[in-house]
C-alpha positions as a printed NumPy array, in Angstrom:
array([[133.169, 131.811, -12.508],
       [135.538, 128.872, -12.096],
       [138.678, 129.591, -10.069],
       [141.861, 127.591,  -9.539],
       [143.387, 126.621,  -6.219],
       [146.282, 128.972,  -6.934],
       [143.913, 131.94 ,  -7.596],
       [142.024, 131.41 ,  -4.359],
       [145.25 , 130.984,  -2.394],
       [146.572, 134.231,  -3.863],
       [143.358, 135.96 ,  -2.786],
       [143.64 , 134.432,   0.698],
       [147.248, 135.502,   1.03 ],
       [146.533, 139.071,  -0.017],
       [143.557, 139.434,   2.385],
       [145.657, 137.893,   5.142],
       [148.499, 140.361,   4.475],
       [146.099, 143.267,   4.747],
       [144.716, 142.083,   8.083],
       [148.2  , 141.41 ,   9.48 ],
       [149.233, 144.947,   8.51 ],
       [146.183, 146.327,  10.372],
       [147.057, 144.392,  13.508],
       [150.8  , 145.085,  13.472],
       [152.229, 147.944,  11.346],
       [149.017, 150.034,  11.352],
       [147.818, 148.922,  14.812],
       [147.464, 152.44 ,  16.251],
       [145.293, 153.536,  13.326],
       [143.249, 150.32 ,  13.54 ],
       [142.782, 150.747,  17.288],
       [141.543, 154.299,  16.863],
       [139.026, 153.317,  14.165],
       [137.414, 150.639,  16.372],
       [135.515, 153.155,  18.484],
       [133.147, 151.305,  20.881],
       [130.641, 154.154,  20.47 ],
       [130.102, 153.248,  16.845],
       [127.83 , 150.509,  15.45 ],
       [128.907, 146.895,  14.74 ],
       [132.232, 147.223,  12.946],
       [134.166, 144.559,  11.   ],
       [137.78 , 144.209,   9.927],
       [138.08 , 143.395,   6.225],
       [141.177, 142.272,   4.356],
       [141.089, 143.112,   0.634],
       [142.663, 141.29 ,  -2.386],
       [145.068, 144.214,  -2.911],
       [146.673, 143.649,   0.526],
       [144.871, 146.592,   2.154],
       [142.503, 146.553,   5.135],
       [139.374, 148.368,   6.135],
       [137.266, 148.817,   9.267],
       [133.639, 149.246,   8.231],
       [130.047, 148.321,   8.815],
       [128.922, 144.914,   7.439],
       [127.747, 144.745,   3.846],
       [124.201, 145.995,   3.279],
       [123.249, 143.482,   0.633],
       [121.505, 140.317,   1.818],
       [122.903, 137.794,   1.34 ],
       [126.405, 139.34 ,   1.219],
       [128.757, 138.546,  -1.688],
       [131.189, 136.808,   0.697],
       [130.989, 135.523,   4.295],
       [131.046, 138.413,   6.743],
       [133.809, 138.917,   9.35 ],
       [132.969, 138.883,  13.07 ],
       [130.598, 141.724,  13.938],
       [131.188, 144.274,  16.671],
       [134.935, 143.855,  17.227],
       [134.938, 147.459,  18.437],
       [132.682, 146.778,  21.396],
       [135.31 , 144.787,  23.298],
       [138.131, 147.244,  22.642],
       [138.012, 149.118,  25.923],
       [136.869, 146.165,  28.034],
       [140.018, 144.054,  27.411],
       [143.773, 144.329,  27.64 ],
       [144.896, 145.759,  24.281],
       [147.104, 142.75 ,  23.47 ],
       [144.347, 140.323,  24.342],
       [141.843, 142.258,  22.256],
       [144.136, 142.194,  19.226],
       [144.662, 138.471,  19.703],
       [140.862, 137.996,  19.766],
       [140.438, 140.002,  16.562],
       [143.228, 137.902,  15.02 ],
       [141.42 , 134.678,  15.921],
       [138.205, 135.922,  14.363],
       [140.125, 137.075,  11.298],
       [141.632, 133.631,  10.799],
       [138.122, 132.145,  10.866],
       [136.893, 134.696,   8.342],
       [139.819, 134.151,   5.959],
       [139.171, 130.401,   5.936],
       [135.473, 130.962,   5.359],
       [136.098, 133.226,   2.385],
       [138.653, 130.876,   0.834],
       [136.456, 127.792,   1.003],
       [133.325, 129.77 ,   0.034],
       [135.105, 130.859,  -3.156],
       [136.365, 127.316,  -3.686],
       [133.034, 125.632,  -3.004],
       [133.122, 123.982,  -6.4  ],
       [136.41 , 122.207,  -5.727],
       [136.583, 118.434,  -5.544],
       [138.062, 116.737,  -2.485],
       [141.693, 116.694,  -3.626],
       [141.65 , 120.38 ,  -4.601],
       [140.109, 121.309,  -1.246],
       [142.836, 119.351,   0.53 ],
       [145.521, 121.043,  -1.538],
       [144.121, 124.46 ,  -0.794],
       [143.919, 123.676,   2.938],
       [147.516, 122.393,   2.858],
       [148.785, 125.601,   1.189],
       [146.9  , 127.706,   3.755],
       [148.132, 125.534,   6.617],
       [151.755, 126.116,   5.576],
       [151.372, 129.804,   6.43 ],
       [151.385, 131.031,  10.056],
       [147.935, 132.075,  11.174],
       [147.155, 135.732,  11.808],
       [146.972, 134.806,  15.511],
       [150.519, 133.381,  15.394],
       [151.89 , 136.468,  13.704],
       [150.12 , 138.998,  15.907],
       [151.114, 137.173,  19.141],
       [154.626, 136.492,  17.856],
       [154.189, 132.774,  18.223],
       [155.157, 131.655,  14.738],
       [156.377, 128.036,  14.948],
       [159.383, 126.625,  13.15 ],
       [158.262, 124.729,  10.105],
       [160.539, 121.915,   8.929],
       [160.226, 120.201,   5.551],
       [157.662, 117.357,   5.661],
       [160.326, 114.65 ,   5.083],
       [162.23 , 115.743,   8.19 ],
       [159.484, 114.654,  10.564],
       [157.396, 111.478,  10.918],
       [153.689, 111.708,  10.235],
       [152.791, 110.995,  13.821],
       [154.648, 114.158,  14.886],
       [152.956, 116.429,  12.403],
       [150.759, 118.237,  14.902],
       [153.434, 118.781,  17.56 ],
       [155.729, 120.705,  15.175],
       [153.246, 123.52 ,  14.685],
       [152.05 , 124.586,  18.094],
       [150.127, 127.757,  18.98 ],
       [147.016, 128.168,  16.907],
       [144.435, 125.595,  16.056],
       [142.693, 125.897,  12.715],
       [139.787, 123.733,  11.455],
       [138.175, 124.165,   8.075],
       [134.829, 125.206,   9.527],
       [136.446, 128.439,  10.527],
       [136.763, 127.721,  14.249],
       [140.12 , 128.604,  15.841],
       [141.536, 127.756,  19.23 ],
       [144.834, 129.124,  20.452],
       [147.232, 126.386,  21.405],
       [147.807, 123.935,  18.556],
       [146.972, 123.627,  14.9  ],
       [145.938, 120.534,  12.935],
       [148.108, 119.71 ,  10.029],
       [146.762, 117.451,   7.254],
       [149.671, 115.488,   5.827],
       [151.349, 117.543,   3.118],
       [152.16 , 115.052,   0.387],
       [148.812, 115.026,  -1.324],
       [150.367, 113.784,  -4.55 ],
       [150.76 , 110.303,  -3.083],
       [147.692, 108.107,  -3.075],
       [149.043, 106.286,  -0.018],
       [148.446, 109.431,   2.002],
       [144.712, 108.795,   2.068],
       [145.295, 106.74 ,   5.183],
       [147.161, 109.513,   6.976],
       [144.117, 111.759,   7.445],
       [143.321, 112.952,  10.971],
       [141.106, 110.557,  12.916],
       [139.014, 111.411,  15.991],
       [140.676, 109.968,  19.132],
       [137.26 , 109.192,  20.553],
       [135.115, 107.737,  17.816],
       [137.787, 107.061,  15.144],
       [135.921, 109.059,  12.513],
       [137.765, 110.847,   9.693],
       [138.458, 114.574,   9.74 ],
       [135.477, 116.496,   8.366],
       [135.711, 120.181,   7.428],
       [132.094, 120.665,   8.325],
       [132.569, 119.758,  12.002],
       [134.386, 121.443,  14.867],
       [137.485, 119.681,  16.103],
       [139.761, 120.209,  19.094],
       [143.304, 118.945,  19.753],
       [144.727, 117.698,  23.046],
       [147.876, 119.622,  24.029],
       [149.177, 116.648,  25.979],
       [148.827, 113.63 ,  23.634],
       [148.42 , 115.654,  20.404],
       [145.348, 113.651,  19.361],
       [142.348, 115.317,  17.729],
       [138.679, 114.874,  18.687],
       [135.257, 115.863,  17.387],
       [134.09 , 118.669,  19.685],
       [130.853, 116.796,  20.186],
       [132.663, 113.592,  21.247],
       [134.389, 115.367,  24.122],
       [131.553, 117.807,  24.826],
       [133.491, 120.937,  23.846],
       [131.773, 123.658,  21.854],
       [133.608, 126.271,  19.714],
       [132.652, 128.959,  22.216],
       [134.009, 126.944,  25.162],
       [137.214, 126.15 ,  23.231],
       [138.073, 129.831,  22.902],
       [138.366, 130.164,  26.701],
       [140.6  , 127.078,  27.101],
       [144.335, 127.891,  27.278],
       [145.451, 124.247,  27.375],
       [143.062, 121.471,  26.444],
       [143.479, 117.981,  27.972],
       [141.366, 115.204,  26.516],
       [139.404, 112.953,  28.914],
       [142.096, 110.235,  28.724],
       [144.958, 112.583,  29.647],
       [142.892, 114.223,  32.374],
       [142.203, 110.824,  33.976],
       [145.851, 109.801,  33.729],
       [146.937, 112.851,  35.681],
       [144.369, 112.081,  38.328],
       [145.783, 108.58 ,  38.879],
       [149.353, 109.758,  39.348]])
C-alpha cells in the first residue's frame, strides 16, 4: 500500500505522543508495568496516541520493526530518571525505524522531507529530560550554525541516538541549491548516509562517520560530551 509523507509523519507523531505520555503523564503506571521479574518487555506507541507495555510480537518476521527488548530488566538497577532517559533514547530509535520502514518506497527527496519534518519535533529524549531546545525559523540562522541551535539529542536515520546534539539536515528542501548543504563527514568528507552511524562533535559541531573516528553506537551511548580527534588534540596543545 502506497503511503504519503504526510500519512507516515502523522503515524510517527501519534506513536511519539503515546510514548511521551507513558514516560511523563502516565509514568507511575508505566514504571509499575515494567516489572523486572517478567519476560522481555517492550514499550509500544500506537497510531491512536496510546501506549502499551507488552511482549514482542510473536509473528516472524514482525509487521513492523520491534522496540528495544527487555526495558524492564534495567528498571531497578538504575536511577529512575536515568532509566526513563534510556527508554526514551531507545524509543526515539524505534520511532525512526518504523517511520522509514513504512516509507521504504520513498525516493530520496521524500525521505529527506520526512526526516526534516521529524527533525523539527523535539525527540522523546528531549521531552522526557526537559531539554527541549529553542527552534528558530530557518532563515534566522546561517546554515553553518544549524547543528548548534538544536543541542541535546543526536538523531541519525539508522535509528541510533546519542544524547548531546542532534544533526539537522537543511530545511529548505524545495530549493535545488540545497543539495550542496548536506552534512559531510569531518574526517573523510563523505556525504551523510542514513544507513551509517554518525556522531557529532560537541566542540566544533562537525559530524563524522562513526567508523572514521572509531566510535560504535554502543560506545556513543556512554559518552556525555564527544570531542573529535582534532578538538581533543587542540586541547592537549594548550
